Amino acid sequence: MENRNFVSIPFWQVRVQTEKAGIPFVALSGERYENRQNADAVLRLLQENKTLQVQSVKKKEVNQEPPLLYDLTTLQKEANSKHGFSADKTLSIAQKLYEAKLTTYPRTGSRYISADVMEEIPELIKSLEQYSRFASYAGEIKNTPLNIRCVDDKKVTDHHALIITGNMPKDLPSEEKTIYEMIAGRMLEAFSPKCVKDATSITLVCGDVLFEVTGSIIKQAGWRKVFNEKEDNEDEANNLPKVCEGENLPVIQSEVLEKQTKPKLLHTESSLLSAMEMPCQRGQSQTCLDMPSAAGIRQRQSAGKEVENEEEREAMKESGIGTPATRAAIIETLFAREYMVREKKSLVPTPKGLSVYEIVKDKRIADVSMTGQWENALARIESGEMQPQTFHRTIEEYTRQITTELLETSISHTGENNCVCPKCKTGKIRFYPKVAKCSDANCGLIVFRSKSEKQLSDKQITDLLTAGKTAIIKGSKSKAGKSFDASLKFDADFQVVFDFPEKKLKK
């Protein structure tokens, strides 16, 4: 809803290029200007002065600890963001690797291993010398002191974090190879030294206008050497020259950049898994206050705040929606019930999904903190601090409350959305499991969901009704059983017909 209702606002920044000792670099104005005239005034100032003065230079050493080992949810998130795998696909592949005795039990919620498992790690690292992608790095660290950040008996649940078994894979299919290398590579990263960087922040001034640039240089790659991947937010201007405060630098080039504020991104499966793991971190209408965490502390986690600290993530896991083993199935259920659809990597709610959201968003049944409170109560029962009967009475009262709320809710036709019938222009389109049809019985417009062995989604039908045409639907089957790709559209009599894409002429 935030994304759909967002109104973009334009703003302007000034970009200036300078150099020192033959090393060019670019800085941006610290201020975002709400009108073009102010930005143009800064541009004229730069063109007239032709110099920038170094106001401040700040340097610091940054130590980046290696990531923790994978649990299932983290593996699913990264497989989605890096390789586009669905959560369900990642779980299926991880299960195959486990059954082939190549990796450990996949349905784990822990990112730690116990001290006794740690004793096996040196041999597991040594075994990767036989695996071509990791052979060189495994040989480098096998005889060095290993990082023990992810070794903690107290944080191991029923199953420890995902690691390899030491059995070498042979001729794995491409997707299984991808997940295996993610798990093996993460194991190498987790036990590697930290990454050490020199970070530099330079502030330049022209008149009273400030310009800023940051950069960093890796001194010791440490765990980052395993995959040699750039960080998502890694600065483009990594190699900044040495400059001194008070020094004057030339203005080589300057320009005004027009930009626009952007809405909060739609969820991907990766970000949805994060939100399910820690539902207080994004997009909640309420603030999660005084919710006991697994670590026994009282969290005051505001709605919308991202949880960056991995230890804090671990502490908040008890409040999550579902478990590592069930989250993929929950997401697939939302697809199956047509509450949302995939558009590239984004997850887009359907009219049906938005209708459900509007009905339950303020109800107790949608209070995500409730499961965390239940988990805490069950832990107290286990430790003898609470009587089971007390918890049972709480559940009974909760059930009465949500039942009363839902019975008192005034619900319009659940299959009706705001689509006006394109044929009669007065009726509303109602969606049913097998058809969508006009609410005006005299109109007679009907769209069957099943078309050439493809089931049309709510979104595809909505596109047909509002735009007169769907996007290309791939994999439809002719009566002869041949597969083809085509859009759907209405003909002059509002019958649904195929619209085949024009074939490009070969040059």
XYZ file of C-alpha atoms in Angstrom:
507
model
C 0.000 0.000 0.000
C 2.861 2.380 0.812
C 4.376 1.687 -2.598
C 1.091 2.080 -4.485
C 0.093 5.332 -2.741
C 3.542 6.908 -2.880
C 3.831 10.288 -4.618
C 7.327 10.966 -5.933
C 8.843 14.385 -5.167
C 11.622 15.818 -7.358
C 14.827 17.215 -5.867
C 18.190 18.375 -7.190
C 21.820 17.838 -6.190
C 25.020 19.294 -7.587
C 27.811 16.976 -8.709
C 31.356 18.316 -8.923
C 34.502 16.634 -10.250
C 37.947 17.566 -8.952
C 41.379 15.925 -8.781
C 44.621 15.666 -6.819
C 47.931 14.300 -8.101
C 46.267 13.078 -11.272
C 43.599 11.112 -9.386
C 40.089 12.389 -10.273
C 37.144 11.984 -7.905
C 33.559 13.186 -7.650
C 31.665 14.774 -4.743
C 27.947 15.515 -4.270
C 26.337 18.474 -2.551
C 25.368 17.554 0.984
C 22.039 19.336 0.594
C 19.141 18.190 -1.554
C 17.501 21.219 -3.168
C 13.731 21.336 -3.473
C 13.821 23.656 -6.484
C 16.051 23.839 -9.541
C 16.858 27.541 -9.044
C 18.811 26.903 -5.819
C 20.805 24.125 -7.487
C 21.566 26.374 -10.473
C 22.830 29.064 -8.078
C 25.309 26.556 -6.604
C 26.400 25.575 -10.107
C 27.129 29.238 -10.943
C 29.083 29.586 -7.689
C 31.332 26.667 -8.688
C 31.836 28.024 -12.191
C 32.778 31.468 -10.848
C 35.091 30.327 -8.011
C 36.669 27.435 -9.953
C 38.136 26.005 -6.723
C 37.066 23.838 -3.795
C 38.645 23.901 -0.364
C 39.156 20.766 1.715
C 37.227 21.455 4.921
C 37.766 18.113 6.669
C 39.337 14.699 6.148
C 38.249 11.824 8.384
C 39.917 8.430 8.292
C 39.174 5.312 10.288
C 39.944 1.625 10.204
C 36.867 -0.541 9.714
C 36.844 -4.180 10.842
C 34.173 -6.368 9.241
C 33.554 -9.646 11.008
C 32.761 -12.623 8.755
C 29.094 -13.547 8.365
C 27.617 -16.274 10.517
C 26.912 -19.691 9.022
C 23.655 -20.238 7.162
C 20.423 -21.250 8.758
C 17.656 -22.167 6.314
C 16.031 -18.721 6.208
C 19.308 -16.886 5.540
C 20.189 -19.395 2.808
C 16.770 -18.871 1.209
C 17.113 -15.082 1.382
C 20.542 -14.988 -0.253
C 19.647 -17.620 -2.867
C 16.705 -15.427 -3.846
C 18.586 -12.120 -3.947
C 21.684 -13.518 -5.709
C 20.246 -16.245 -7.925
C 16.484 -15.623 -8.094
C 15.586 -18.945 -6.435
C 12.251 -19.110 -4.628
C 12.275 -20.082 -0.960
C 10.532 -23.331 -1.848
C 13.111 -24.205 -4.519
C 16.025 -23.500 -2.161
C 14.526 -25.738 0.526
C 13.962 -28.510 -2.022
C 17.568 -28.309 -3.264
C 18.997 -28.169 0.264
C 16.957 -31.272 1.122
C 18.409 -33.116 -1.912
C 21.956 -32.181 -0.858
C 21.206 -33.456 2.658
C 19.796 -36.746 1.347
C 22.920 -37.112 -0.818
C 24.985 -36.692 2.392
C 26.747 -33.599 1.017
C 25.418 -31.067 3.551
C 23.876 -31.195 7.009
C 20.183 -31.028 7.986
C 18.634 -28.046 6.160
C 15.577 -27.191 8.277
C 17.603 -25.464 10.960
C 16.946 -22.164 12.675
C 20.460 -21.779 14.089
C 23.470 -20.013 12.590
C 25.862 -21.466 15.162
C 27.640 -24.756 15.812
C 28.615 -26.403 19.079
C 32.168 -26.847 20.336
C 32.195 -30.562 19.485
C 31.171 -29.853 15.863
C 33.927 -27.222 15.727
C 36.453 -30.018 16.192
C 35.447 -31.356 12.747
C 35.791 -28.013 10.924
C 39.562 -28.181 10.155
C 39.069 -31.500 8.341
C 36.041 -30.159 6.470
C 38.064 -27.143 5.318
C 40.883 -29.454 4.260
C 38.420 -31.532 2.219
C 37.601 -28.454 0.111
C 41.141 -28.560 -1.286
C 39.659 -31.236 -3.557
C 36.964 -28.830 -4.805
C 38.375 -26.662 -7.597
C 36.505 -23.441 -6.809
C 37.673 -23.332 -3.187
C 40.906 -25.360 -3.377
C 43.295 -22.404 -3.268
C 41.597 -20.587 -0.383
C 41.054 -23.785 1.636
C 44.777 -24.473 1.320
C 45.553 -20.969 2.608
C 43.512 -21.096 5.814
C 43.687 -24.773 6.791
C 46.716 -24.214 9.011
C 45.773 -20.755 10.355
C 43.837 -19.969 13.568
C 40.141 -20.195 12.753
C 37.574 -17.550 13.661
C 35.253 -19.007 16.325
C 32.564 -16.326 16.223
C 29.872 -18.833 15.213
C 30.766 -21.384 17.903
C 28.269 -21.117 20.769
C 26.653 -24.133 22.424
C 23.904 -21.953 23.935
C 22.743 -20.697 20.529
C 22.478 -24.103 18.871
C 18.841 -25.202 18.674
C 17.685 -28.732 17.761
C 20.026 -28.628 14.761
C 23.229 -26.679 14.212
C 23.921 -24.355 11.277
C 24.252 -25.616 7.715
C 27.727 -26.899 6.830
C 29.169 -29.451 4.404
C 29.833 -33.064 5.399
C 33.178 -33.538 3.681
C 31.816 -35.875 1.003
C 32.849 -34.469 -2.357
C 30.049 -33.878 -4.895
C 30.328 -35.270 -8.402
C 28.549 -33.861 -11.456
C 25.898 -31.922 -9.559
C 23.128 -30.290 -11.626
C 23.624 -26.536 -11.982
C 21.128 -25.427 -9.322
C 22.310 -27.992 -6.764
C 25.899 -26.922 -7.431
C 24.928 -23.301 -6.777
C 23.414 -24.070 -3.362
C 26.262 -26.424 -2.422
C 28.826 -23.732 -3.225
C 26.852 -21.180 -1.206
C 26.961 -23.465 1.855
C 30.604 -24.493 1.373
C 31.723 -20.933 0.654
C 29.850 -19.571 3.664
C 31.543 -22.168 5.868
C 34.939 -20.937 4.654
C 33.895 -17.306 5.195
C 32.586 -17.925 8.706
C 35.893 -19.340 9.968
C 38.090 -16.796 8.163
C 39.780 -13.663 9.551
C 37.904 -10.365 9.551
C 38.105 -7.967 6.599
C 40.018 -4.768 7.397
C 39.400 -1.531 5.477
C 40.622 2.047 5.583
C 37.558 4.293 5.209
C 37.939 7.947 4.234
C 35.356 10.746 4.300
C 36.212 14.109 2.688
C 34.166 17.310 2.988
C 34.810 20.059 0.428
C 33.463 23.616 0.526
C 32.824 26.322 -2.055
C 31.475 29.513 -0.514
C 29.110 28.130 2.125
C 28.111 25.025 0.146
C 29.398 21.637 1.323
C 30.231 18.677 -0.918
C 30.901 15.169 0.386
C 32.646 12.042 -0.865
C 33.517 8.764 0.842
C 35.729 5.868 -0.156
C 37.440 2.813 1.250
C 40.438 0.641 0.495
C 40.722 -2.987 1.607
C 43.908 -3.584 3.619
C 43.224 -7.232 4.458
C 40.561 -9.034 2.440
C 40.081 -11.740 5.058
C 36.800 -13.593 4.552
C 35.926 -11.483 1.491
C 38.613 -13.344 -0.452
C 36.430 -16.470 -0.655
C 34.085 -15.101 -3.344
C 35.754 -11.736 -4.108
C 32.311 -10.119 -4.342
C 31.728 -6.375 -4.086
C 29.445 -5.136 -1.335
C 25.976 -3.996 -2.419
C 26.677 -0.466 -1.140
C 30.394 -0.386 -1.936
C 31.540 3.118 -2.820
C 32.348 3.754 -6.453
C 35.097 6.194 -5.426
C 37.218 3.700 -3.530
C 40.618 5.116 -4.435
C 40.623 8.649 -3.027
C 43.845 10.680 -3.191
C 45.598 11.990 -0.082
C 44.419 15.537 0.636
C 44.982 17.918 3.550
C 42.574 20.237 5.355
C 42.727 23.771 3.942
C 44.053 22.588 0.586
C 42.505 24.073 -2.581
C 41.440 21.774 -5.414
C 40.338 22.708 -8.948
C 36.767 22.434 -10.213
C 37.123 20.322 -13.360
C 33.466 19.757 -14.148
C 30.117 20.392 -12.449
C 26.482 19.654 -13.207
C 23.009 19.630 -11.682
C 21.427 16.203 -11.197
C 17.641 15.898 -11.142
C 16.428 13.068 -8.924
C 13.184 11.891 -7.363
C 12.270 10.442 -4.004
C 11.552 6.737 -4.285
C 8.861 4.641 -2.607
C 9.673 1.825 -0.257
C 10.522 -1.115 -2.491
C 8.040 -3.914 -2.976
C 8.955 -7.080 -1.116
C 11.067 -9.724 -2.782
C 11.039 -13.253 -1.380
C 14.324 -12.377 0.311
C 12.946 -9.304 2.095
C 9.665 -11.073 2.889
C 11.593 -13.880 4.585
C 13.411 -11.231 6.644
C 10.097 -9.655 7.617
C 8.664 -13.067 8.549
C 11.739 -13.842 10.633
C 11.512 -10.498 12.453
C 8.112 -8.990 11.682
C 8.705 -5.861 13.756
C 11.441 -4.620 11.462
C 9.404 -3.412 8.503
C 6.041 -1.999 7.694
C 4.053 -2.694 10.837
C 1.239 -0.343 11.741
C 1.986 -0.790 15.432
C 5.165 -0.430 17.459
C 6.377 -3.652 19.034
C 6.915 -2.627 22.624
C 8.165 -4.600 25.588
C 8.184 -7.884 23.717
C 10.382 -10.417 25.537
C 13.117 -11.790 23.296
C 14.841 -15.145 23.312
C 17.750 -13.554 25.160
C 15.498 -12.547 28.050
C 15.758 -8.814 27.429
C 12.995 -6.352 26.631
C 13.164 -5.117 23.078
C 11.850 -1.703 22.131
C 11.940 -2.232 18.396
C 10.209 0.524 16.444
C 8.185 -0.220 13.329
C 10.215 0.132 10.164
C 13.631 -0.125 11.813
C 15.964 -2.550 10.069
C 17.772 -4.955 12.373
C 21.380 -4.959 11.201
C 23.139 -6.639 14.119
C 23.272 -10.409 13.602
C 23.210 -11.166 17.327
C 20.090 -9.007 17.690
C 18.524 -10.921 14.823
C 19.190 -14.161 16.658
C 17.586 -12.780 19.824
C 14.410 -11.750 17.976
C 13.837 -15.005 16.094
C 11.321 -16.257 18.646
C 8.861 -13.571 17.491
C 8.865 -14.665 13.856
C 6.046 -15.772 11.569
C 6.388 -19.503 10.955
C 9.597 -21.476 11.337
C 12.532 -21.958 8.952
C 10.881 -25.188 7.798
C 7.415 -23.661 7.166
C 8.075 -20.162 5.759
C 8.538 -21.357 2.173
C 5.205 -23.209 2.355
C 3.477 -20.095 3.740
C 4.758 -18.031 0.802
C 3.694 -20.691 -1.713
C 0.217 -20.741 -0.112
C -0.099 -16.995 -0.742
C 0.673 -17.643 -4.421
C -1.714 -20.600 -4.611
C -4.567 -18.529 -3.135
C -3.715 -15.667 -5.496
C -3.091 -13.178 -2.712
C 0.082 -12.111 -4.531
C 1.961 -12.693 -7.788
C 5.581 -12.510 -8.902
C 6.622 -9.671 -11.181
C 10.284 -10.323 -11.914
C 11.758 -10.435 -8.378
C 9.008 -8.339 -6.771
C 5.995 -9.755 -4.930
C 2.864 -7.806 -5.863
C -0.400 -8.174 -3.921
C -3.471 -8.926 -6.032
C -6.852 -7.202 -5.600
C -7.917 -10.272 -3.606
C -4.843 -9.987 -1.382
C -5.428 -6.278 -0.788
C -9.059 -6.998 0.117
C -7.955 -9.490 2.767
C -5.399 -6.974 4.061
C -8.044 -4.254 4.419
C -10.290 -6.637 6.354
C -7.750 -7.942 8.885
C -5.065 -5.215 9.136
C -6.388 -3.737 12.404
C -7.588 -7.014 13.905
C -5.841 -9.006 16.623
C -5.543 -11.956 14.246
C -2.984 -9.880 12.298
C -0.922 -8.929 15.363
C 2.451 -10.475 14.547
C 3.815 -9.938 18.046
C 1.304 -12.482 19.360
C 3.317 -15.505 18.203
C 6.376 -14.144 19.984
C 4.392 -13.810 23.186
C 3.156 -17.379 22.801
C 6.688 -18.685 22.284
C 7.779 -16.831 25.405
C 4.858 -18.260 27.374
C 5.680 -21.815 26.237
C 9.295 -21.303 27.297
C 8.082 -20.181 30.733
C 5.883 -23.280 30.991
C 8.894 -25.435 30.092
C 10.975 -23.772 32.813
C 8.166 -24.066 35.379
C 7.516 -20.320 35.624
C 3.956 -20.572 34.236
C 1.141 -23.069 34.653
C -0.169 -24.649 31.406
C -3.731 -23.816 32.482
C -2.892 -20.098 32.496
C -1.696 -20.249 28.905
C -4.726 -22.333 27.904
C -7.104 -19.703 29.338
C -5.214 -16.983 27.431
C -5.637 -18.876 24.150
C -9.352 -19.402 24.799
C -9.841 -15.678 25.445
C -7.829 -14.781 22.338
C -9.942 -17.162 20.222
C -13.177 -15.595 21.519
C -11.886 -12.096 20.771
C -10.776 -12.730 17.189
C -13.947 -14.702 16.415
C -16.087 -11.827 17.700
C -14.044 -9.296 15.717
C -14.375 -11.232 12.471
C -18.111 -11.898 12.933
C -18.705 -8.181 13.520
C -16.734 -7.216 10.412
C -18.798 -5.932 7.539
C -17.372 -7.631 4.455
C -18.363 -6.696 0.959
C -18.423 -9.419 -1.709
C -14.978 -10.940 -1.315
C -14.623 -11.504 -5.021
C -15.478 -7.965 -6.090
C -12.885 -5.312 -6.767
C -12.961 -1.868 -8.313
C -12.912 -3.068 -11.934
C -15.739 -1.494 -13.903
C -17.128 -3.785 -16.586
C -15.604 -2.731 -19.940
C -18.699 -3.965 -21.810
C -21.664 -2.322 -20.034
C -19.607 0.398 -18.269
C -21.866 0.209 -15.176
C -21.443 -3.198 -13.541
C -18.543 -4.295 -11.338
C -16.490 -7.395 -12.068
C -16.749 -10.176 -9.512
C -14.004 -12.773 -9.214
C -14.822 -16.430 -8.567
C -12.630 -19.563 -8.420
C -13.398 -20.513 -12.059
C -14.668 -17.298 -13.678
C -14.814 -13.523 -13.440
C -18.095 -11.931 -14.501
C -20.061 -8.706 -14.477
C -22.358 -8.019 -11.517
C -25.082 -6.868 -13.947
C -26.983 -9.986 -14.982
C -28.213 -8.253 -18.160
C -24.643 -7.640 -19.345
C -23.387 -11.191 -19.532
C -19.636 -10.492 -19.684
C -17.750 -13.519 -18.442
C -14.072 -14.483 -18.438
C -13.175 -18.115 -17.772
C -10.005 -18.641 -15.742
C -8.982 -21.769 -17.649
C -7.641 -20.955 -21.104
C -5.636 -23.446 -23.182
C -4.439 -25.331 -20.087
C -3.358 -22.112 -18.326
C -5.093 -20.744 -15.223
C -5.501 -16.967 -15.391
C -4.537 -15.082 -12.239
C -6.532 -12.177 -10.794
C -3.875 -9.796 -12.101
C -4.041 -11.174 -15.644
C -7.833 -10.867 -15.650
C -7.596 -7.350 -14.186
C -5.135 -6.351 -16.938
C -7.523 -7.740 -19.549
C -10.457 -5.797 -18.082
C -8.662 -2.489 -17.540
C -6.089 -2.389 -20.351
C -7.947 -4.567 -22.832
C -5.033 -6.982 -23.060
C -2.830 -9.181 -20.875
C 0.918 -9.485 -20.957
C 2.249 -12.400 -23.011
C 1.284 -15.703 -21.361
C 3.895 -18.360 -21.989
C 3.266 -22.079 -22.344
C -0.370 -22.174 -23.486
C -1.342 -25.431 -25.230
C -3.195 -25.770 -28.528
C -5.768 -28.534 -29.140
C -2.982 -30.431 -30.899
C -0.901 -30.222 -27.733
C 1.610 -27.728 -29.079
C 2.943 -25.047 -26.753
C 2.683 -21.371 -27.737
C 3.034 -17.863 -26.288
C 0.338 -15.208 -26.721
C -1.549 -12.402 -25.004
C -5.299 -12.396 -24.409
C -7.623 -9.600 -25.541
C -11.308 -8.890 -26.150
C -12.695 -8.957 -29.674
C -15.498 -6.617 -30.829
C -18.094 -8.841 -29.086
C -16.079 -9.020 -25.843
C -15.096 -12.615 -26.406
C -11.622 -13.517 -25.117
C -9.260 -14.297 -27.997
C -5.525 -14.803 -28.446
C -3.278 -12.001 -29.660
C -0.038 -13.403 -31.047
C 3.142 -11.294 -30.943
C 4.446 -10.141 -34.284
C 7.356 -12.193 -35.533
C 10.506 -10.181 -36.130
C 11.714 -10.357 -39.704
C 15.187 -11.781 -40.101
C 17.638 -9.331 -41.628
